[in-house]
Amino acid sequence: MTAAADLYSGFESRLATLGDVALFTRIGGKGPPLLLLHGYPQTHVLWHRVAPALAAHFTLIIPDLRGYGASSCPPSDGEHRAYAKRTMALDVLRLMASLGHTRFSVMGHDRGARVAYRLALDHPAAVERLVAIDILTTFDQWQPGQQLTRRRIFHWAFLAQPAPIPETLIGTNPVDWLEGRFRRGTMARSTDPIDPRAMAHYRASLSDPDRVHATCEDYRASASCDLADDTDDRVAGRQIVAPTLVIWGSQGSLAEVGDPLAFWKPWCRSVEGILVEAGHYIPEENPTALLAAALPFLICDTKVIPP
């Protein structure tokens, strides 16, 4: 841990070495395993407001994705595969296996939701239930018809620019860039909904040039190999087998998408959706609404549809 405040009292801290990456992970709670995956520009700390309630029902495994937080930053490559969602999904699959969990539910927000649905597509036997928060698939997000939504999340195109263009610009004032994400993405259009102790974690992570580069690689992967992987699956008609819940914010990334579920239905055998009052950063802006939406779905004993 860094010197920043520990927002997971009573949780174990572990650094798991998994091939070319070491994932910093918090573990706590009791019950069946639930993997929680954060997004950009955050770290595992994202879940601190919902973790106590979830821990009463689940054993929580909450890692920093590769290149984020206190996890390691593997070297990038010309095809951006080191930060592909397929690679990140394999990271967390190995993490769960190292903890003895071969089947589990997963909830992801933002980039973490992209890792989560890629995990469900690539490893259907591992995923019991899937919750994806405030995203469309990468395939759908890059389609020409999503111009309005892409203007709302302009940082996709910016961060995907060749190195070192975004790295250099962010490096001139990383705190302002970071806080600007929250001023643009929260319903309040300010940093007020973010706990200052959590913000300290995010500042520390994004003030590290290696992590700035790694997170840019995350977005370069989305514009290249992630899009290619999604396109292959769409053409082949592959679907997510696990029952899926999509949650989006009234003023979040999908605010201008008329019917987000219409985009998700071709990807899922079984999908439902819930709108909550929030901007993009739902786990921190409205944890009560997130728990009300996600908990009944996650604790349901309905069996997964066989592959």
PDB file of N, CA and C in Angstrom, residues 42 45-46 48-49 178-179 181-183 186 190-200 202-203 281-285:
ATOM      1  N   GLN A  42      -9.354   5.322 -12.206  1.00  0.00           N
ATOM      2  CA  GLN A  42      -9.394   4.904 -10.817  1.00  0.00           C
ATOM      3  C   GLN A  42      -8.533   3.670 -10.561  1.00  0.00           C
ATOM      4  N   VAL A  45      -9.716   1.099  -5.338  1.00  0.00           N
ATOM      5  CA  VAL A  45     -10.364   1.922  -4.304  1.00  0.00           C
ATOM      6  C   VAL A  45     -11.781   2.328  -4.721  1.00  0.00           C
ATOM      7  N   LEU A  46     -12.053   2.320  -6.022  1.00  0.00           N
ATOM      8  CA  LEU A  46     -13.378   2.668  -6.538  1.00  0.00           C
ATOM      9  C   LEU A  46     -14.522   2.039  -5.759  1.00  0.00           C
ATOM     10  N   HIS A  48     -14.880   1.185  -2.612  1.00  0.00           N
ATOM     11  CA  HIS A  48     -14.840   1.252  -1.147  1.00  0.00           C
ATOM     12  C   HIS A  48     -16.192   1.556  -0.522  1.00  0.00           C
ATOM     13  N   ARG A  49     -17.098   2.217  -1.239  1.00  0.00           N
ATOM     14  CA  ARG A  49     -18.397   2.556  -0.653  1.00  0.00           C
ATOM     15  C   ARG A  49     -19.407   1.417  -0.731  1.00  0.00           C
ATOM     16  N   LEU A 178      -6.745  14.382 -14.154  1.00  0.00           N
ATOM     17  CA  LEU A 178      -7.516  13.438 -13.345  1.00  0.00           C
ATOM     18  C   LEU A 178      -8.807  14.077 -12.847  1.00  0.00           C
ATOM     19  N   GLU A 179      -8.701  15.217 -12.203  1.00  0.00           N
ATOM     20  CA  GLU A 179      -9.887  15.843 -11.635  1.00  0.00           C
ATOM     21  C   GLU A 179     -10.864  16.281 -12.723  1.00  0.00           C
ATOM     22  N   ARG A 181     -11.588  14.551 -15.294  1.00  0.00           N
ATOM     23  CA  ARG A 181     -12.411  13.376 -15.618  1.00  0.00           C
ATOM     24  C   ARG A 181     -13.659  13.348 -14.741  1.00  0.00           C
ATOM     25  N   PHE A 182     -13.496  13.676 -13.458  1.00  0.00           N
ATOM     26  CA  PHE A 182     -14.635  13.650 -12.546  1.00  0.00           C
ATOM     27  C   PHE A 182     -15.533  14.870 -12.739  1.00  0.00           C
ATOM     28  N   ARG A 183     -14.932  16.023 -13.023  1.00  0.00           N
ATOM     29  CA  ARG A 183     -15.757  17.199 -13.288  1.00  0.00           C
ATOM     30  C   ARG A 183     -16.613  17.006 -14.530  1.00  0.00           C
ATOM     31  N   THR A 186     -19.139  13.176 -13.483  1.00  0.00           N
ATOM     32  CA  THR A 186     -20.114  13.025 -12.405  1.00  0.00           C
ATOM     33  C   THR A 186     -21.377  13.823 -12.712  1.00  0.00           C
ATOM     34  N   SER A 190     -18.469  17.876 -10.741  1.00  0.00           N
ATOM     35  CA  SER A 190     -17.439  18.335  -9.813  1.00  0.00           C
ATOM     36  C   SER A 190     -16.744  17.122  -9.221  1.00  0.00           C
ATOM     37  N   THR A 191     -15.705  17.372  -8.446  1.00  0.00           N
ATOM     38  CA  THR A 191     -15.022  16.287  -7.743  1.00  0.00           C
ATOM     39  C   THR A 191     -15.662  15.997  -6.383  1.00  0.00           C
ATOM     40  N   ASP A 192     -16.685  16.745  -6.007  1.00  0.00           N
ATOM     41  CA  ASP A 192     -17.275  16.607  -4.669  1.00  0.00           C
ATOM     42  C   ASP A 192     -17.754  15.186  -4.352  1.00  0.00           C
ATOM     43  N   PRO A 193     -18.316  14.436  -5.324  1.00  0.00           N
ATOM     44  CA  PRO A 193     -18.788  13.088  -4.963  1.00  0.00           C
ATOM     45  C   PRO A 193     -17.667  12.092  -4.648  1.00  0.00           C
ATOM     46  N   ILE A 194     -16.435  12.428  -4.936  1.00  0.00           N
ATOM     47  CA  ILE A 194     -15.321  11.501  -4.726  1.00  0.00           C
ATOM     48  C   ILE A 194     -14.688  11.766  -3.367  1.00  0.00           C
ATOM     49  N   ASP A 195     -14.623  10.729  -2.547  1.00  0.00           N
ATOM     50  CA  ASP A 195     -14.000  10.838  -1.229  1.00  0.00           C
ATOM     51  C   ASP A 195     -12.559  11.333  -1.398  1.00  0.00           C
ATOM     52  N   PRO A 196     -12.152  12.381  -0.671  1.00  0.00           N
ATOM     53  CA  PRO A 196     -10.783  12.885  -0.806  1.00  0.00           C
ATOM     54  C   PRO A 196      -9.716  11.819  -0.560  1.00  0.00           C
ATOM     55  N   ARG A 197     -10.016  10.844   0.288  1.00  0.00           N
ATOM     56  CA  ARG A 197      -9.050   9.775   0.539  1.00  0.00           C
ATOM     57  C   ARG A 197      -8.905   8.879  -0.697  1.00  0.00           C
ATOM     58  N   ALA A 198      -9.997   8.639  -1.400  1.00  0.00           N
ATOM     59  CA  ALA A 198      -9.919   7.893  -2.651  1.00  0.00           C
ATOM     60  C   ALA A 198      -9.192   8.697  -3.712  1.00  0.00           C
ATOM     61  N   MET A 199      -9.479   9.990  -3.765  1.00  0.00           N
ATOM     62  CA  MET A 199      -8.819  10.843  -4.747  1.00  0.00           C
ATOM     63  C   MET A 199      -7.304  10.829  -4.564  1.00  0.00           C
ATOM     64  N   ALA A 200      -6.850  10.724  -3.330  1.00  0.00           N
ATOM     65  CA  ALA A 200      -5.411  10.667  -3.075  1.00  0.00           C
ATOM     66  C   ALA A 200      -4.795   9.436  -3.727  1.00  0.00           C
ATOM     67  N   TYR A 202      -5.982   7.943  -6.445  1.00  0.00           N
ATOM     68  CA  TYR A 202      -6.025   8.154  -7.887  1.00  0.00           C
ATOM     69  C   TYR A 202      -4.925   9.116  -8.331  1.00  0.00           C
ATOM     70  N   ARG A 203      -4.697  10.157  -7.523  1.00  0.00           N
ATOM     71  CA  ARG A 203      -3.617  11.106  -7.854  1.00  0.00           C
ATOM     72  C   ARG A 203      -2.265  10.406  -7.845  1.00  0.00           C
ATOM     73  N   TYR A 281     -19.704   7.717 -12.651  1.00  0.00           N
ATOM     74  CA  TYR A 281     -18.965   7.071 -11.563  1.00  0.00           C
ATOM     75  C   TYR A 281     -19.924   6.530 -10.500  1.00  0.00           C
ATOM     76  N   ILE A 282     -20.784   5.627 -10.916  1.00  0.00           N
ATOM     77  CA  ILE A 282     -21.906   5.161 -10.105  1.00  0.00           C
ATOM     78  C   ILE A 282     -21.478   4.566  -8.764  1.00  0.00           C
ATOM     79  N   PRO A 283     -20.429   3.723  -8.689  1.00  0.00           N
ATOM     80  CA  PRO A 283     -20.085   3.145  -7.384  1.00  0.00           C
ATOM     81  C   PRO A 283     -19.711   4.166  -6.326  1.00  0.00           C
ATOM     82  N   GLU A 284     -19.257   5.339  -6.739  1.00  0.00           N
ATOM     83  CA  GLU A 284     -18.899   6.384  -5.780  1.00  0.00           C
ATOM     84  C   GLU A 284     -19.985   7.446  -5.666  1.00  0.00           C
ATOM     85  N   GLU A 285     -20.717   7.695  -6.742  1.00  0.00           N
ATOM     86  CA  GLU A 285     -21.746   8.729  -6.711  1.00  0.00           C
ATOM     87  C   GLU A 285     -23.032   8.268  -6.031  1.00  0.00           C
TER      88      GLU A 285
END
